[in-house]
CSV table of C-alpha atoms in Angstrom, one decimal:
chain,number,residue,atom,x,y,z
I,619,UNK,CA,3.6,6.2,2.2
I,620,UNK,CA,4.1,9.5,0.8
I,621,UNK,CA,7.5,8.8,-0.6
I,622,UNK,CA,5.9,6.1,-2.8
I,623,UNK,CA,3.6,9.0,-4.7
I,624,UNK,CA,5.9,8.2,-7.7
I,625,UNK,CA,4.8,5.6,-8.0
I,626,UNK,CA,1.3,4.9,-6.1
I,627,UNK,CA,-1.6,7.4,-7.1
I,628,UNK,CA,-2.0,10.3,-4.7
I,629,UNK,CA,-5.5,9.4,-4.3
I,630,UNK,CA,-5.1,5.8,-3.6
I,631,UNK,CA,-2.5,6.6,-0.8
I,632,UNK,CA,-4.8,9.3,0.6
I,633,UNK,CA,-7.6,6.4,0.7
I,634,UNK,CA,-5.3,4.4,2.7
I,635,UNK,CA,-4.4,6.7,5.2
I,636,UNK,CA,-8.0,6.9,5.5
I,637,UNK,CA,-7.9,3.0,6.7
I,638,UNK,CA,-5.5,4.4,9.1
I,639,UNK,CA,-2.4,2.7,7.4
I,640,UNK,CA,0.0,5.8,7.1
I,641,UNK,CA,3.0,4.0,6.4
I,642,UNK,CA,4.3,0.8,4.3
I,643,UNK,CA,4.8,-2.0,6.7
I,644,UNK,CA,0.7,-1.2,8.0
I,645,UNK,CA,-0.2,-1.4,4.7
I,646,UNK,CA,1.6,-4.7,4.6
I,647,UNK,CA,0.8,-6.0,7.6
I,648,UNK,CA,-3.1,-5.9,7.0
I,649,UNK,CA,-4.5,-8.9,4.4
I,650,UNK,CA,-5.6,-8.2,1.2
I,651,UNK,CA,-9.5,-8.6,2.0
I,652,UNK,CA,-9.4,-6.3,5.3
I,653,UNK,CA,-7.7,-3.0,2.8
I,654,UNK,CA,-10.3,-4.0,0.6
I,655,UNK,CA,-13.2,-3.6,3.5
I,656,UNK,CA,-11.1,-0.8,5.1
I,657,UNK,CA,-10.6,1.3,1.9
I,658,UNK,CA,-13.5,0.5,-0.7
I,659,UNK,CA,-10.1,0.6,-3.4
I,660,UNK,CA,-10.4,-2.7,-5.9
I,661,UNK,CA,-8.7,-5.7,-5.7
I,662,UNK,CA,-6.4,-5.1,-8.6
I,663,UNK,CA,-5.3,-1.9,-7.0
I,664,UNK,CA,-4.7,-3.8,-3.4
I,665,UNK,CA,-2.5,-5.9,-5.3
I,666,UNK,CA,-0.6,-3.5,-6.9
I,667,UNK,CA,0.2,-1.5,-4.2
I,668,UNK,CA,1.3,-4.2,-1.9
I,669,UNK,CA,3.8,-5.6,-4.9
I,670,UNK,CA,5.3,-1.8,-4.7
I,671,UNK,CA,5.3,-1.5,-1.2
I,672,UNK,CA,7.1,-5.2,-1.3
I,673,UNK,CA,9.5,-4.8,-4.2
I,674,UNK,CA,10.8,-1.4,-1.7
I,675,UNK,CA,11.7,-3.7,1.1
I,676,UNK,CA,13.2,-6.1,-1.0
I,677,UNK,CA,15.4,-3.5,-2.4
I,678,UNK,CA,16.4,-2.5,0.9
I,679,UNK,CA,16.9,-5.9,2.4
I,680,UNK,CA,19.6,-6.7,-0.5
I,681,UNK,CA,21.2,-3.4,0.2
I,682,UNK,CA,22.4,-4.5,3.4
């Protein structure tokens, strides 16, 4: 996750290491409501950090 502090708030990423999710695909792999319980981050920001996380592996995948 921490290669994403460019563009993901420190403090948001810190809150989900916090949840235990330390890197991208177990952020991913968790719904939106369980981050939500896990974290106490909003909604919004759930969203927003899973369309980053998402848009990376998309990247990659067309890379190849």
């Amino acid at each position: 996750l921490d290669e994403f502090q460019d563009e993901i708030d420190g403090w948001v990423i810190e809150y989900l290491k916090k949840a235990g999710c330390d890197t991208a695909r177990s952020v991913l792999a968790l719904s939106d409501e369980e981050l939500i319980r896990r974290t106490d981050l909003e909604e919004e920001t759930i969203k927003d950090v899973k369309e980053i996380l998402k848009g990376e592996f998309d990247e990659e995948a067309s890379a190849e």
